[in-house]
Amino acid sequence: MSYYDFNPESVEIEEEELDTCQPISDKVLKYEEFVNEVLKNDLKHVLEERDKIYDEIAEYMKLQTSIERLSTVQSRPIKEMIDVGCNFYMQAQVKDTEFIFVDVGMGLHVQLTFEEALKFLKKKIDQLTVKSERLTDKSVDIKARIKLIIGALAELQGVSSQSSKPRFDPFS
């Protein structure tokens, strides 16, 4: 029987069949709610956190590039265009370029030499990269769970989760 041959008025459902269908549809609704309310929100938060870490990595790499460029400059004092926030720049003159203040986290700024700052930045970037990789793995895990539940729901409801197009199988 195809979709076009189906007549909803000709279907008679006995009371026993109705009772067995009801718990399945309740479970389907609960799993759909779980996917939409829990897993998708978790995925959104994980991806947002990972994006914040990527932004932080970009800032540290920008600082690393600036320090490398400043360490090669021989003339003292140095005139620089400094970003004072929101992409507003101001000309500044740095008289003592022996040390630099670096934000090490928790609102703490430490006075470091260029070499010390570069070592710190390398370790910090590596640490943040590991953290971002963990978040990426976590997002992949959440996406896999979502796909698994959606596939199970489709199978439970008798809907094909695969497209009707034949796929090319190189091993057949």
Coordinates of N, CA, C and O in Angstrom, one line a residue:
M1 N 0.8 -1.2 0.0 CA 0.0 0.0 0.0 C 0.9 1.2 0.0 O 1.8 1.3 0.8
S2 N 0.6 2.2 -0.9 CA 1.4 3.4 -0.9 C 0.7 4.5 -0.2 O -0.4 4.4 0.2
Y3 N 1.3 5.6 -0.2 CA 0.8 6.8 0.5 C -0.5 7.2 -0.2 O -1.5 7.6 0.4
Y4 N -0.6 7.1 -1.5 CA -1.7 7.6 -2.3 C -2.9 6.6 -2.2 O -4.1 7.0 -2.3
D5 N -2.7 5.3 -1.8 CA -3.8 4.4 -1.7 C -4.3 4.4 -0.3 O -5.3 3.8 0.0
F6 N -3.7 5.1 0.6 CA -4.1 5.1 2.0 C -5.4 5.9 2.3 O -5.5 7.0 1.8
N7 N -6.3 5.3 2.9 CA -7.6 6.0 3.3 C -7.7 5.9 4.8 O -7.9 4.8 5.4
P8 N -7.6 7.0 5.5 CA -7.6 7.0 7.0 C -8.9 6.5 7.6 O -8.9 6.0 8.6
E9 N -10.0 6.7 6.8 CA -11.3 6.3 7.4 C -11.4 4.7 7.3 O -12.2 4.2 8.1
S10 N -10.7 4.0 6.5 CA -10.8 2.6 6.4 C -10.0 1.9 7.5 O -10.1 0.7 7.6
V11 N -9.2 2.6 8.2 CA -8.4 2.0 9.3 C -9.1 1.9 10.6 O -9.7 2.8 11.1
E12 N -9.2 0.7 11.1 CA -9.8 0.4 12.4 C -8.8 0.0 13.4 O -8.0 -0.9 13.1
I13 N -8.7 0.7 14.4 CA -7.7 0.4 15.5 C -8.4 -0.1 16.7 O -9.3 0.5 17.2
E14 N -8.0 -1.3 17.1 CA -8.6 -1.9 18.3 C -8.0 -1.2 19.5 O -6.9 -0.6 19.5
E15 N -8.7 -1.3 20.6 CA -8.3 -0.6 21.8 C -7.0 -1.2 22.3 O -6.2 -0.4 22.9
E16 N -6.7 -2.4 22.2 CA -5.4 -3.0 22.6 C -4.3 -2.4 21.9 O -3.2 -2.1 22.4
E17 N -4.4 -2.3 20.5 CA -3.4 -1.7 19.7 C -3.1 -0.2 20.1 O -2.0 0.2 20.1
L18 N -4.2 0.5 20.4 CA -4.0 1.9 20.8 C -3.2 2.0 22.1 O -2.4 2.9 22.2
D19 N -3.4 1.1 23.1 CA -2.7 1.1 24.3 C -1.2 0.8 24.1 O -0.3 1.4 24.7
T20 N -0.8 -0.1 23.2 CA 0.6 -0.4 22.9 C 1.3 0.7 22.2 O 2.4 0.9 22.3
C21 N 0.5 1.5 21.3 CA 1.1 2.6 20.6 C 1.4 3.8 21.5 O 2.3 4.5 21.3
Q22 N 0.6 4.0 22.5 CA 0.7 5.1 23.3 C 2.0 5.2 24.1 O 2.7 6.2 24.0
P23 N 2.5 4.1 24.7 CA 3.8 4.3 25.4 C 5.0 4.5 24.4 O 5.9 5.3 24.8
I24 N 4.9 4.0 23.2 CA 6.0 4.3 22.3 C 6.0 5.7 21.9 O 7.0 6.4 21.9
S25 N 4.8 6.3 21.6 CA 4.8 7.7 21.2 C 5.2 8.6 22.4 O 5.8 9.6 22.2
D26 N 4.9 8.2 23.7 CA 5.3 8.9 24.8 C 6.9 8.9 24.9 O 7.5 9.9 25.2
K27 N 7.4 7.7 24.7 CA 8.9 7.6 24.7 C 9.5 8.4 23.6 O 10.6 9.1 23.8
V28 N 8.9 8.4 22.4 CA 9.4 9.2 21.3 C 9.4 10.6 21.6 O 10.4 11.3 21.4
L29 N 8.3 11.1 22.2 CA 8.3 12.5 22.6 C 9.3 12.9 23.7 O 9.9 13.9 23.6
K30 N 9.5 12.0 24.6 CA 10.5 12.2 25.7 C 11.9 12.3 25.1 O 12.7 13.1 25.4
Y31 N 12.2 11.4 24.2 CA 13.6 11.4 23.5 C 13.7 12.6 22.6 O 14.8 13.2 22.6
E32 N 12.7 13.0 21.9 CA 12.8 14.2 21.1 C 13.0 15.4 22.0 O 13.8 16.3 21.7
E33 N 12.3 15.5 23.1 CA 12.5 16.6 24.1 C 13.9 16.6 24.6 O 14.5 17.6 24.8
F34 N 14.4 15.4 24.9 CA 15.8 15.3 25.5 C 16.8 15.8 24.4 O 17.7 16.5 24.8
V35 N 16.6 15.4 23.2 CA 17.5 15.9 22.1 C 17.4 17.4 22.0 O 18.5 18.1 22.0
N36 N 16.2 17.9 21.9 CA 16.0 19.4 21.7 C 16.4 20.2 22.9 O 16.9 21.3 22.7
E37 N 16.0 19.8 24.1 CA 16.2 20.6 25.3 C 17.6 20.4 25.9 O 18.1 21.4 26.4
V38 N 18.1 19.2 25.9 CA 19.3 18.9 26.7 C 20.5 18.9 25.7 O 21.4 19.7 25.9
L39 N 20.5 17.9 24.8 CA 21.7 17.7 24.0 C 22.0 18.9 23.1 O 23.2 19.3 23.0
K40 N 21.0 19.5 22.5 CA 21.3 20.6 21.6 C 21.8 21.8 22.4 O 22.7 22.6 21.9
N41 N 21.2 22.0 23.6 CA 21.7 23.1 24.5 C 23.1 22.9 24.9 O 24.0 23.8 25.0
D42 N 23.4 21.6 25.3 CA 24.8 21.2 25.7 C 25.8 21.5 24.5 O 26.9 22.1 24.8
L43 N 25.4 21.1 23.3 CA 26.2 21.3 22.2 C 26.5 22.8 21.9 O 27.6 23.2 21.7
K44 N 25.4 23.6 22.1 CA 25.5 25.0 21.9 C 26.5 25.6 22.9 O 27.4 26.4 22.5
H45 N 26.4 25.2 24.2 CA 27.3 25.8 25.2 C 28.7 25.3 25.0 O 29.7 26.1 25.2
V46 N 28.9 24.1 24.6 CA 30.3 23.6 24.4 C 31.0 24.3 23.2 O 32.1 24.7 23.3
L47 N 30.2 24.5 22.1 CA 30.7 25.3 21.0 C 31.0 26.7 21.3 O 32.0 27.3 20.8
E48 N 30.2 27.3 22.1 CA 30.4 28.7 22.5 C 31.7 28.8 23.4 O 32.5 29.7 23.2
E49 N 31.9 27.9 24.3 CA 33.1 27.9 25.2 C 34.3 27.6 24.3 O 35.3 28.3 24.5
R50 N 34.2 26.7 23.3 CA 35.3 26.5 22.5 C 35.7 27.7 21.6 O 36.9 28.1 21.5
D51 N 34.7 28.5 21.2 CA 34.9 29.7 20.4 C 35.6 30.8 21.3 O 36.5 31.5 20.8
K52 N 35.2 30.8 22.6 CA 35.9 31.8 23.5 C 37.4 31.4 23.6 O 38.2 32.3 23.7
I53 N 37.7 30.1 23.7 CA 39.0 29.7 23.8 C 39.8 30.0 22.6 O 41.0 30.4 22.6
Y54 N 39.2 29.8 21.4 CA 39.8 30.2 20.1 C 40.1 31.7 20.1 O 41.2 32.1 19.6
D55 N 39.2 32.5 20.6 CA 39.5 33.9 20.6 C 40.7 34.2 21.6 O 41.5 35.1 21.3
E56 N 40.7 33.5 22.7 CA 41.8 33.8 23.6 C 43.2 33.3 23.0 O 44.2 34.0 23.2
I57 N 43.1 32.2 22.3 CA 44.4 31.7 21.6 C 44.8 32.8 20.6 O 46.0 33.1 20.5
A58 N 43.9 33.4 19.9 CA 44.2 34.4 18.9 C 44.8 35.6 19.5 O 45.8 36.2 19.0
E59 N 44.3 36.0 20.7 CA 44.9 37.1 21.4 C 46.3 36.8 21.9 O 47.2 37.7 21.7
Y60 N 46.5 35.7 22.4 CA 47.9 35.3 22.8 C 48.9 35.2 21.6 O 50.0 35.6 21.8
M61 N 48.4 34.7 20.5 CA 49.3 34.6 19.3 C 49.6 36.0 18.8 O 50.7 36.3 18.4
K62 N 48.6 36.9 18.9 CA 48.8 38.3 18.5 C 49.9 38.9 19.4 O 50.8 39.6 18.9
L63 N 49.8 38.7 20.7 CA 50.8 39.2 21.6 C 52.2 38.6 21.4 O 53.2 39.3 21.4
Q64 N 52.2 37.3 21.1 CA 53.5 36.6 20.8 C 54.1 37.2 19.5 O 55.3 37.5 19.5
T65 N 53.3 37.5 18.5 CA 53.9 38.2 17.3 C 54.4 39.6 17.6 O 55.5 40.0 17.1
S66 N 53.7 40.3 18.4 CA 54.1 41.7 18.8 C 55.4 41.6 19.6 O 56.3 42.4 19.4
I67 N 55.5 40.7 20.5 CA 56.8 40.5 21.3 C 57.9 40.2 20.4 O 59.0 40.7 20.5
E68 N 57.7 39.2 19.5 CA 58.8 38.8 18.6 C 59.2 40.0 17.7 O 60.4 40.2 17.5
R69 N 58.3 40.8 17.3 CA 58.6 42.0 16.5 C 59.3 43.0 17.3 O 60.3 43.7 16.9
L70 N 58.9 43.2 18.6 CA 59.5 44.2 19.4 C 60.9 43.8 19.8 O 61.8 44.7 20.0
S71 N 61.2 42.5 20.0 CA 62.5 42.1 20.4 C 63.5 42.3 19.3 O 64.7 42.3 19.6
T72 N 63.1 42.4 18.1 CA 64.1 42.6 17.0 C 64.4 44.1 16.8 O 65.4 44.4 16.1
V73 N 63.5 45.0 17.3 CA 63.8 46.4 17.2 C 65.0 46.9 18.0 O 65.0 46.6 19.2
Q74 N 65.9 47.6 17.4 CA 67.1 48.0 18.0 C 67.0 49.4 18.6 O 67.7 49.7 19.6
S75 N 66.2 50.2 18.0 CA 66.2 51.6 18.5 C 65.3 51.7 19.8 O 64.2 51.1 19.8
R76 N 65.7 52.5 20.7 CA 64.9 52.7 21.9 C 64.8 54.2 22.1 O 65.7 54.9 21.8
P77 N 63.8 54.8 22.5 CA 62.4 54.3 22.7 C 61.7 53.9 21.5 O 62.1 54.3 20.4
I78 N 60.6 53.2 21.6 CA 59.8 52.7 20.5 C 58.5 53.5 20.4 O 57.8 53.7 21.4
K79 N 58.1 53.9 19.2 CA 56.8 54.5 19.0 C 55.9 53.4 18.4 O 56.3 52.8 17.4
E80 N 54.7 53.2 19.0 CA 53.8 52.2 18.5 C 52.4 52.7 18.5 O 52.1 53.7 19.2
M81 N 51.6 52.1 17.6 CA 50.2 52.4 17.6 C 49.6 51.2 18.5 O 49.7 50.1 18.2
I82 N 48.9 51.6 19.6 CA 48.4 50.7 20.6 C 46.9 50.7 20.5 O 46.2 51.7 20.5
D83 N 46.3 49.4 20.5 CA 44.9 49.3 20.5 C 44.4 49.5 21.9 O 44.7 48.8 22.9
V84 N 43.6 50.6 22.1 CA 43.1 50.9 23.5 C 41.7 50.3 23.7 O 41.1 50.6 24.7
G85 N 41.2 49.5 22.8 CA 39.9 48.9 22.9 C 39.0 49.2 21.8 O 39.0 50.3 21.2
C86 N 38.2 48.3 21.4 CA 37.2 48.5 20.3 C 37.8 48.9 19.0 O 37.2 49.8 18.3
N87 N 39.0 48.5 18.7 CA 39.7 48.8 17.5 C 40.0 50.3 17.4 O 40.1 50.9 16.3
F88 N 40.2 51.0 18.6 CA 40.6 52.4 18.6 C 42.1 52.4 18.9 O 42.5 51.8 19.9
Y89 N 42.9 53.1 18.1 CA 44.4 53.0 18.2 C 44.9 54.4 18.7 O 44.3 55.4 18.3
M90 N 45.9 54.4 19.4 CA 46.5 55.6 19.9 C 48.1 55.4 19.8 O 48.6 54.3 20.1
Q91 N 48.7 56.5 19.5 CA 50.2 56.5 19.4 C 50.8 56.5 20.8 O 50.4 57.3 21.6
A92 N 51.7 55.6 21.1 CA 52.4 55.6 22.4 C 53.9 55.5 22.2 O 54.3 54.9 21.2
Q93 N 54.6 56.0 23.2 CA 56.0 55.9 23.1 C 56.4 55.1 24.4 O 56.1 55.4 25.5
V94 N 57.2 54.0 24.1 CA 57.7 53.1 25.1 C 59.1 53.4 25.3 O 59.9 53.2 24.4
K95 N 59.5 53.9 26.5 CA 60.9 54.3 26.8 C 61.7 53.1 27.3 O 62.8 52.9 26.8
D96 N 61.1 52.3 28.2 CA 61.8 51.1 28.7 C 61.2 49.9 28.1 O 60.1 49.5 28.5
T97 N 61.9 49.2 27.2 CA 61.4 48.0 26.5 C 62.0 46.7 27.0 O 62.0 45.7 26.4
E98 N 62.6 46.8 28.2 CA 63.3 45.6 28.7 C 62.3 44.6 29.3 O 62.5 43.4 29.2
F99 N 61.2 45.1 29.8 CA 60.1 44.2 30.4 C 58.8 44.5 29.8 O 58.5 45.5 29.2
I100 N 57.9 43.5 29.9 CA 56.5 43.6 29.4 C 55.6 43.0 30.5 O 56.0 42.1 31.2
F101 N 54.4 43.6 30.6 CA 53.5 43.1 31.6 C 52.5 42.1 30.8 O 51.9 42.5 29.8
V102 N 52.4 40.9 31.3 CA 51.5 39.9 30.7 C 50.4 39.5 31.6 O 50.7 39.2 32.8
D103 N 49.2 39.4 31.1 CA 48.1 38.9 31.9 C 48.2 37.4 31.9 O 48.1 36.7 30.9
V104 N 48.4 36.8 33.2 CA 48.6 35.4 33.3 C 47.3 34.7 33.8 O 47.3 33.5 34.0
G105 N 46.2 35.5 33.9 CA 45.0 34.9 34.3 C 44.6 35.4 35.7 O 45.4 35.9 36.4
M106 N 43.3 35.2 36.0 CA 42.7 35.6 37.3 C 43.0 37.1 37.6 O 43.1 37.5 38.7
G107 N 43.1 37.9 36.5 CA 43.4 39.3 36.7 C 44.8 39.7 37.2 O 45.0 40.8 37.6
L108 N 45.7 38.8 37.1 CA 47.1 39.0 37.5 C 47.9 39.4 36.3 O 47.9 38.7 35.3
H109 N 48.7 40.4 36.4 CA 49.7 40.8 35.4 C 51.1 40.7 36.0 O 51.3 41.2 37.1
V110 N 51.9 40.0 35.2 CA 53.3 39.8 35.7 C 54.3 40.5 34.8 O 54.1 40.5 33.6
Q111 N 55.3 41.1 35.4 CA 56.4 41.7 34.6 C 57.4 40.7 34.2 O 58.0 40.0 35.0
L112 N 57.5 40.5 32.9 CA 58.4 39.5 32.3 C 59.3 40.1 31.3 O 59.0 41.1 30.7
T113 N 60.5 39.4 31.1 CA 61.3 39.8 30.0 C 60.7 39.2 28.7 O 59.8 38.4 28.8
F114 N 61.2 39.6 27.5 CA 60.7 39.1 26.3 C 60.8 37.6 26.2 O 59.9 36.9 25.8
E115 N 61.9 37.1 26.6 CA 62.2 35.6 26.5 C 61.2 34.9 27.5 O 60.6 33.9 27.1
E116 N 61.1 35.4 28.7 CA 60.1 34.8 29.6 C 58.7 34.8 29.1 O 57.9 33.9 29.3
A117 N 58.3 36.0 28.6 CA 57.0 36.1 28.0 C 56.7 35.2 26.9 O 55.6 34.6 26.8
L118 N 57.7 35.0 26.0 CA 57.5 34.1 24.9 C 57.4 32.6 25.4 O 56.6 31.9 24.8
K119 N 58.2 32.3 26.4 CA 58.0 30.9 27.0 C 56.7 30.7 27.6 O 56.0 29.7 27.4
F120 N 56.2 31.7 28.3 CA 54.9 31.7 28.9 C 53.8 31.6 27.9 O 52.9 30.7 28.0
L121 N 53.9 32.4 26.8 CA 52.9 32.4 25.8 C 52.8 31.0 25.1 O 51.7 30.5 24.7
K122 N 54.0 30.4 24.8 CA 54.0 29.1 24.2 C 53.3 28.1 25.0 O 52.4 27.3 24.5
K123 N 53.6 28.1 26.3 CA 52.9 27.1 27.2 C 51.4 27.4 27.3 O 50.6 26.5 27.3
K124 N 51.0 28.7 27.4 CA 49.6 29.1 27.5 C 48.9 28.7 26.2 O 47.7 28.1 26.3
I125 N 49.4 28.9 25.1 CA 48.8 28.6 23.8 C 48.6 27.0 23.7 O 47.6 26.5 23.3
D126 N 49.7 26.3 24.1 CA 49.6 24.8 24.1 C 48.5 24.3 25.0 O 47.7 23.5 24.7
Q127 N 48.4 24.9 26.2 CA 47.4 24.6 27.2 C 46.0 24.9 26.6 O 45.1 24.0 26.8
L128 N 45.8 26.0 26.1 CA 44.5 26.4 25.5 C 44.1 25.5 24.3 O 43.0 25.2 24.1
T129 N 45.1 25.1 23.5 CA 44.9 24.2 22.4 C 44.4 22.9 22.8 O 43.5 22.3 22.3
V130 N 45.0 22.4 23.9 CA 44.6 21.1 24.5 C 43.1 21.2 25.0 O 42.3 20.3 24.7
K131 N 42.8 22.3 25.6 CA 41.5 22.5 26.1 C 40.5 22.6 25.0 O 39.4 22.0 25.1
S132 N 40.8 23.3 23.9 CA 39.9 23.4 22.8 C 39.7 22.1 22.1 O 38.6 21.8 21.6
E133 N 40.8 21.2 22.1 CA 40.7 19.9 21.5 C 39.7 19.0 22.3 O 38.9 18.3 21.8
R134 N 39.8 19.2 23.6 CA 38.9 18.4 24.5 C 37.4 18.8 24.2 O 36.5 18.0 24.2
L135 N 37.2 20.2 24.1 CA 35.9 20.6 23.8 C 35.4 20.2 22.4 O 34.2 19.9 22.3
T136 N 36.3 20.1 21.5 CA 35.9 19.6 20.2 C 35.5 18.2 20.2 O 34.5 17.8 19.7
D137 N 36.3 17.4 21.0 CA 35.9 16.0 21.2 C 34.6 15.8 21.9 O 33.7 15.0 21.5
K138 N 34.3 16.7 22.9 CA 33.0 16.7 23.6 C 31.9 17.0 22.6 O 30.8 16.4 22.7
S139 N 32.1 18.0 21.7 CA 31.1 18.4 20.8 C 30.8 17.3 19.8 O 29.7 17.0 19.4
V140 N 31.8 16.6 19.4 CA 31.7 15.4 18.5 C 30.9 14.3 19.2 O 30.0 13.7 18.6
D141 N 31.2 14.1 20.4 CA 30.4 13.1 21.2 C 28.9 13.5 21.3 O 28.1 12.6 21.1
I142 N 28.7 14.7 21.6 CA 27.3 15.2 21.7 C 26.6 15.0 20.3 O 25.4 14.6 20.3
K143 N 27.3 15.4 19.3 CA 26.7 15.3 17.9 C 26.4 13.8 17.6 O 25.4 13.5 17.0
A144 N 27.3 12.9 18.0 CA 27.1 11.5 17.8 C 25.9 11.0 18.5 O 25.1 10.2 18.0
R145 N 25.7 11.4 19.8 CA 24.5 11.0 20.6 C 23.3 11.5 19.9 O 22.3 10.8 19.9
I146 N 23.3 12.8 19.4 CA 22.1 13.3 18.8 C 21.7 12.5 17.6 O 20.6 12.1 17.4
K147 N 22.8 12.1 16.8 CA 22.5 11.3 15.6 C 22.0 10.0 15.9 O 21.1 9.4 15.2
L148 N 22.6 9.4 16.9 CA 22.1 8.0 17.4 C 20.7 8.0 17.8 O 19.9 7.2 17.4
I149 N 20.3 9.0 18.6 CA 18.9 9.1 19.1 C 18.0 9.4 18.0 O 16.9 8.7 17.9
I150 N 18.3 10.2 17.1 CA 17.5 10.6 15.9 C 17.3 9.3 15.1 O 16.2 9.0 14.6
G151 N 18.4 8.6 14.8 CA 18.3 7.3 14.1 C 17.4 6.3 14.7 O 16.6 5.6 14.1
A152 N 17.5 6.2 16.1 CA 16.7 5.2 16.8 C 15.2 5.7 16.8 O 14.3 4.8 16.6
L153 N 15.0 6.9 16.9 CA 13.6 7.4 16.8 C 13.0 7.2 15.4 O 11.8 6.8 15.3
A154 N 13.8 7.4 14.4 CA 13.3 7.2 13.0 C 13.0 5.7 12.8 O 12.0 5.3 12.2
E155 N 13.9 4.8 13.4 CA 13.6 3.4 13.2 C 12.4 3.0 14.0 O 11.6 2.2 13.6
L156 N 12.2 3.6 15.2 CA 11.1 3.3 16.1 C 9.8 3.7 15.4 O 8.7 3.0 15.5
Q157 N 9.8 4.8 14.7 CA 8.6 5.3 14.0 C 8.4 4.8 12.6 O 7.5 5.1 12.0
G158 N 9.4 4.0 12.2 CA 9.3 3.4 10.9 C 9.6 4.3 9.7 O 9.3 4.1 8.6
V159 N 10.4 5.4 10.0 CA 10.8 6.3 9.0 C 12.2 6.0 8.7 O 13.0 5.8 9.5
S160 N 12.5 6.0 7.4 CA 13.9 5.8 7.0 C 14.8 7.0 7.2 O 14.5 8.1 6.8
S161 N 15.8 6.8 8.0 CA 16.7 7.9 8.3 C 17.7 8.1 7.1 O 18.4 9.1 7.0
Q162 N 17.9 7.1 6.3 CA 18.7 7.3 5.1 C 18.0 7.9 3.9 O 16.8 7.7 3.8
S163 N 18.7 8.6 3.1 CA 18.0 9.1 1.9 C 17.7 8.0 1.0 O 18.2 6.9 1.0
S164 N 16.7 8.3 0.1 CA 16.2 7.2 -0.8 C 17.1 7.1 -2.0 O 17.0 6.1 -2.8
K165 N 18.1 8.0 -2.1 CA 19.0 7.9 -3.2 C 20.0 6.7 -3.0 O 20.5 6.5 -1.9
P166 N 20.3 5.9 -4.0 CA 21.3 4.9 -3.9 C 22.7 5.5 -3.7 O 23.0 6.5 -4.3
R167 N 23.5 4.9 -2.8 CA 24.8 5.4 -2.5 C 25.8 4.6 -3.2 O 25.7 3.4 -3.4
F168 N 26.9 5.2 -3.6 CA 28.0 4.5 -4.3 C 28.8 3.8 -3.2 O 29.2 4.4 -2.3
D169 N 28.9 2.5 -3.4 CA 29.7 1.7 -2.5 C 30.9 1.1 -3.3 O 30.8 0.3 -4.1
P170 N 32.1 1.6 -3.0 CA 33.3 1.2 -3.8 C 33.7 -0.2 -3.5 O 34.5 -0.8 -4.2
F171 N 33.2 -0.8 -2.4 CA 33.6 -2.2 -2.0 C 32.7 -3.2 -2.5 O 32.9 -4.4 -2.3
S172 N 31.6 -2.9 -3.2 CA 30.7 -3.9 -3.7 C 30.9 -4.3 -5.1 O 31.6 -3.7 -5.8

